[in-house]
XYZ file of C-alpha atoms in Angstrom:
277
model
C 9.356 -61.789 -27.557
C 7.909 -64.391 -29.896
C 6.729 -66.527 -26.968
C 5.015 -63.567 -25.272
C 3.640 -61.545 -28.179
C 1.919 -62.241 -31.478
C 3.079 -60.332 -34.546
C 0.638 -58.287 -36.583
C 0.885 -60.772 -39.466
C 0.135 -63.720 -37.183
C -2.754 -61.878 -35.532
C -4.224 -61.011 -38.918
C -3.863 -64.586 -40.166
C -5.585 -65.980 -37.046
C -8.674 -63.874 -37.779
C -8.748 -64.021 -41.567
C -8.087 -60.321 -42.005
C -5.227 -58.262 -43.415
C -2.387 -56.443 -41.713
C -3.775 -53.228 -43.149
C -7.065 -53.874 -41.376
C -5.302 -54.139 -38.026
C -3.331 -50.977 -38.772
C -6.638 -49.222 -39.527
C -8.161 -50.499 -36.253
C -5.130 -49.105 -34.427
C -5.390 -45.731 -36.169
C -9.048 -45.305 -35.207
C -8.398 -46.501 -31.621
C -10.663 -49.521 -32.014
C -8.073 -52.242 -31.373
C -4.547 -51.196 -30.461
C -1.453 -53.417 -30.216
C -0.051 -54.307 -26.815
C 3.406 -53.210 -27.886
C 5.040 -51.225 -30.658
C 8.838 -51.641 -30.869
C 11.389 -49.023 -31.868
C 11.056 -50.054 -35.525
C 7.302 -49.455 -35.463
C 6.352 -53.142 -35.569
C 3.083 -53.924 -33.800
C 2.695 -56.873 -31.416
C -0.340 -58.251 -29.588
C -0.933 -60.277 -26.437
C -2.784 -63.601 -26.538
C -5.440 -62.268 -24.174
C -6.390 -59.736 -26.901
C -7.520 -62.527 -29.221
C -11.106 -62.741 -27.805
C -11.535 -58.986 -28.236
C -10.482 -59.036 -31.866
C -12.573 -62.143 -32.444
C -15.650 -60.276 -31.167
C -14.860 -57.236 -33.314
C -14.611 -59.483 -36.374
C -17.882 -61.186 -35.438
C -19.795 -57.942 -35.050
C -18.334 -56.562 -38.259
C -19.324 -59.756 -40.115
C -22.923 -58.999 -39.108
C -22.699 -55.679 -40.910
C -22.371 -53.539 -37.788
C -20.345 -50.408 -38.453
C -16.915 -49.890 -36.921
C -18.212 -46.693 -35.361
C -20.970 -48.589 -33.538
C -18.545 -51.338 -32.515
C -16.106 -48.791 -31.157
C -18.842 -47.044 -29.170
C -20.111 -50.399 -27.899
C -16.721 -51.455 -26.569
C -16.522 -48.330 -24.446
C -19.243 -49.824 -22.225
C -19.700 -53.437 -23.242
C -22.279 -55.358 -21.242
C -24.530 -58.290 -22.185
C -27.508 -55.937 -22.170
C -25.774 -53.421 -24.436
C -24.612 -56.104 -26.812
C -28.078 -57.605 -26.971
C -29.447 -54.153 -27.837
C -26.781 -53.741 -30.516
C -27.626 -57.124 -32.046
C -31.386 -56.494 -31.934
C -30.847 -53.149 -33.644
C -28.808 -54.815 -36.391
C -31.396 -57.579 -36.703
C -34.118 -55.006 -37.344
C -31.930 -53.277 -39.913
C -31.366 -56.578 -41.711
C -35.097 -57.363 -41.651
C -35.790 -53.981 -43.252
C -33.163 -54.678 -45.899
C -34.697 -58.078 -46.609
C -38.097 -56.432 -47.087
C -36.578 -53.934 -49.525
C -34.806 -56.701 -51.439
C -38.016 -58.732 -51.621
C -39.752 -55.692 -53.098
C -36.949 -55.262 -55.638
C -37.305 -58.932 -56.535
C -40.995 -58.406 -57.226
C -40.216 -55.351 -59.354
C -37.813 -57.504 -61.372
C -40.341 -60.329 -61.706
C -43.035 -57.938 -62.885
C -40.835 -56.456 -65.605
C -39.541 -59.915 -66.614
C -43.165 -61.042 -67.025
C -43.712 -58.233 -69.534
C -40.720 -59.260 -71.591
C -41.654 -62.945 -71.427
C -45.032 -62.005 -72.859
C -43.320 -60.181 -75.727
C -40.963 -63.098 -76.420
C -43.794 -65.648 -76.314
C -45.785 -63.505 -78.734
C -43.171 -64.161 -81.400
C -44.133 -67.854 -81.334
C -47.865 -67.167 -81.798
C -49.968 -66.060 -84.725
C -49.889 -62.318 -84.284
C -53.299 -61.583 -85.772
C -55.209 -64.309 -83.946
C -57.023 -63.197 -80.759
C -57.086 -65.547 -77.791
C -58.874 -65.713 -74.438
C -56.995 -65.407 -71.145
C -57.926 -64.898 -67.508
C -56.161 -61.829 -66.092
C -55.958 -60.892 -62.422
C -57.127 -57.530 -61.115
C -54.708 -54.634 -61.536
C -54.351 -51.093 -60.314
C -53.278 -48.160 -62.443
C -53.130 -44.418 -62.481
C -54.892 -42.872 -65.457
C -55.022 -39.588 -67.323
C -57.189 -38.750 -70.301
C -55.235 -37.871 -73.432
C -54.565 -34.270 -74.255
C -56.343 -33.195 -77.421
C -55.867 -33.372 -80.299
C -54.459 -36.820 -79.697
C -51.164 -37.327 -81.532
C -47.689 -38.598 -80.683
C -46.654 -35.343 -78.966
C -49.744 -35.121 -76.767
C -49.511 -38.838 -75.999
C -45.944 -38.262 -74.816
C -46.994 -35.266 -72.708
C -49.796 -37.255 -71.058
C -47.431 -40.102 -70.199
C -44.815 -37.718 -68.816
C -47.382 -36.338 -66.401
C -48.130 -39.869 -65.213
C -44.427 -40.717 -64.840
C -44.011 -37.633 -62.672
C -46.855 -38.744 -60.432
C -45.240 -42.182 -60.095
C -41.857 -40.751 -59.154
C -43.462 -38.356 -56.658
C -44.841 -41.426 -54.895
C -41.331 -42.919 -54.893
C -42.617 -45.945 -56.765
C -40.823 -48.041 -59.365
C -42.950 -48.297 -62.548
C -42.117 -51.969 -63.041
C -45.622 -52.853 -64.237
C -45.190 -50.910 -67.446
C -47.624 -48.576 -69.107
C -50.374 -48.544 -71.671
C -53.707 -47.012 -72.568
C -57.344 -47.446 -71.607
C -60.017 -47.269 -74.283
C -63.371 -46.554 -72.667
C -66.237 -48.989 -73.237
C -68.681 -46.088 -73.442
C -66.787 -44.600 -76.391
C -66.446 -47.946 -78.189
C -70.184 -48.602 -77.939
C -70.906 -45.215 -79.557
C -68.316 -45.812 -82.311
C -66.454 -42.853 -80.829
C -63.433 -45.033 -80.233
C -61.200 -42.582 -78.413
C -63.765 -40.643 -76.414
C -62.512 -40.453 -72.819
C -59.488 -42.638 -73.630
C -56.124 -41.983 -72.057
C -52.786 -43.298 -70.857
C -52.157 -45.353 -67.757
C -49.274 -46.715 -65.710
C -49.794 -50.045 -63.982
C -48.950 -50.128 -60.286
C -47.116 -52.991 -58.573
C -49.698 -55.451 -57.284
C -48.184 -55.618 -53.774
C -48.445 -51.864 -53.165
C -51.242 -50.554 -51.001
C -54.038 -48.753 -52.762
C -53.227 -45.142 -53.497
C -55.451 -42.144 -54.047
C -56.599 -41.362 -57.570
C -56.070 -44.888 -58.835
C -58.456 -47.094 -60.742
C -58.897 -50.837 -60.473
C -58.908 -52.902 -63.642
C -61.074 -55.874 -62.696
C -60.092 -59.511 -62.986
C -61.834 -61.652 -65.558
C -61.765 -63.223 -69.000
C -60.080 -61.044 -71.612
C -59.813 -61.478 -75.343
C -56.232 -60.529 -76.163
C -54.578 -59.565 -79.421
C -50.997 -58.491 -80.193
C -50.361 -55.504 -82.402
C -47.831 -52.999 -83.629
C -49.269 -49.531 -83.523
C -50.011 -46.370 -81.617
C -52.781 -46.587 -79.022
C -54.882 -43.967 -80.803
C -54.879 -45.908 -84.106
C -58.304 -47.523 -84.203
C -57.619 -50.126 -86.911
C -56.714 -52.887 -84.435
C -59.566 -51.947 -82.115
C -62.034 -52.349 -84.966
C -60.572 -55.760 -85.886
C -60.805 -56.880 -82.279
C -64.452 -55.822 -81.970
C -65.289 -57.587 -85.226
C -63.705 -60.786 -83.870
C -65.771 -60.496 -80.666
C -68.986 -60.190 -82.650
C -68.171 -63.198 -84.843
C -67.303 -65.358 -81.842
C -70.347 -64.564 -79.714
C -68.602 -62.274 -77.228
C -69.637 -58.880 -76.009
C -67.475 -56.206 -74.431
C -67.778 -56.148 -70.632
C -65.573 -53.172 -69.764
C -62.823 -50.834 -70.894
C -60.213 -52.158 -73.347
C -56.644 -52.150 -72.035
C -53.789 -51.550 -74.467
C -50.618 -52.796 -72.744
C -47.241 -51.722 -74.138
C -44.930 -54.764 -74.117
C -41.963 -53.289 -75.989
C -41.500 -49.618 -76.719
C -39.506 -48.236 -79.626
C -36.231 -48.212 -77.667
C -35.945 -51.966 -78.343
C -35.755 -51.579 -82.114
C -32.512 -50.980 -83.999
C -34.464 -49.280 -86.744
C -36.919 -46.476 -86.149
C -40.391 -47.988 -86.395
C -42.324 -45.202 -84.722
C -44.718 -47.631 -83.016
C -44.761 -49.889 -79.955
C -45.437 -53.614 -79.688
C -48.590 -53.972 -77.579
C -51.338 -56.301 -76.454
C -54.990 -55.320 -76.595
C -56.986 -56.827 -73.722
C -60.771 -56.655 -73.968
C -62.844 -57.884 -70.993
C -65.663 -60.052 -72.333
C -68.725 -62.089 -71.524
C -70.451 -64.601 -73.745
C -73.662 -63.414 -75.323
C -76.770 -65.091 -74.002
């Protein structure tokens, strides 16, 4: 018998699989032994080796046992080519999804790197930085603006994000309107925003935050506290800058990062500027 048949253990070892795997293949009628003796031991013929080898190959490509089983009912080069092309397309789709997840991770990591780097800088000192264009969804704050209404406004934006089946990896913040700042009505028309991933196509009801030079300043505080806005505008005036657009207040770390209740977020004010002539 040993010269004619291969035991289940030997067959499994030849293909780098377990005995239990071969038993499972037998139970689902995918790959059955050539002989089962009176003790229930399974044995295989040598000519079965190429069939099992092909099953293992297809399975290693991620093709389901169900599809393999169906394929072997009418296996032709054309059918196998179709099966492989179908799996190739599936893998390409998975790669695209993984690449998107990688970008989501990179975008959120960038936020945290900004927060960590801020700890090595002088917190109160504004600095100039070029920032690429961004997209965001925006909603004006509910009035009167306080922590509860700020939360309600953000929750509405989160819901809109989730309805679009998007991952909010770009974080959130607030937009302080230039028109209100120029009238000393700091919060007029201001509201919350959620930044959209830069690789997503443009969606309806989004606004574009233009690229350009921004004067940036870190702060701890709520977005509707105007103290830091006033300090930033004073710095612009002293350094020969003028405001060129809406001020963006980006939340870098929310209160969930703090062991003690602080009640405020760690943020970065970003004011688009031009030099005065």
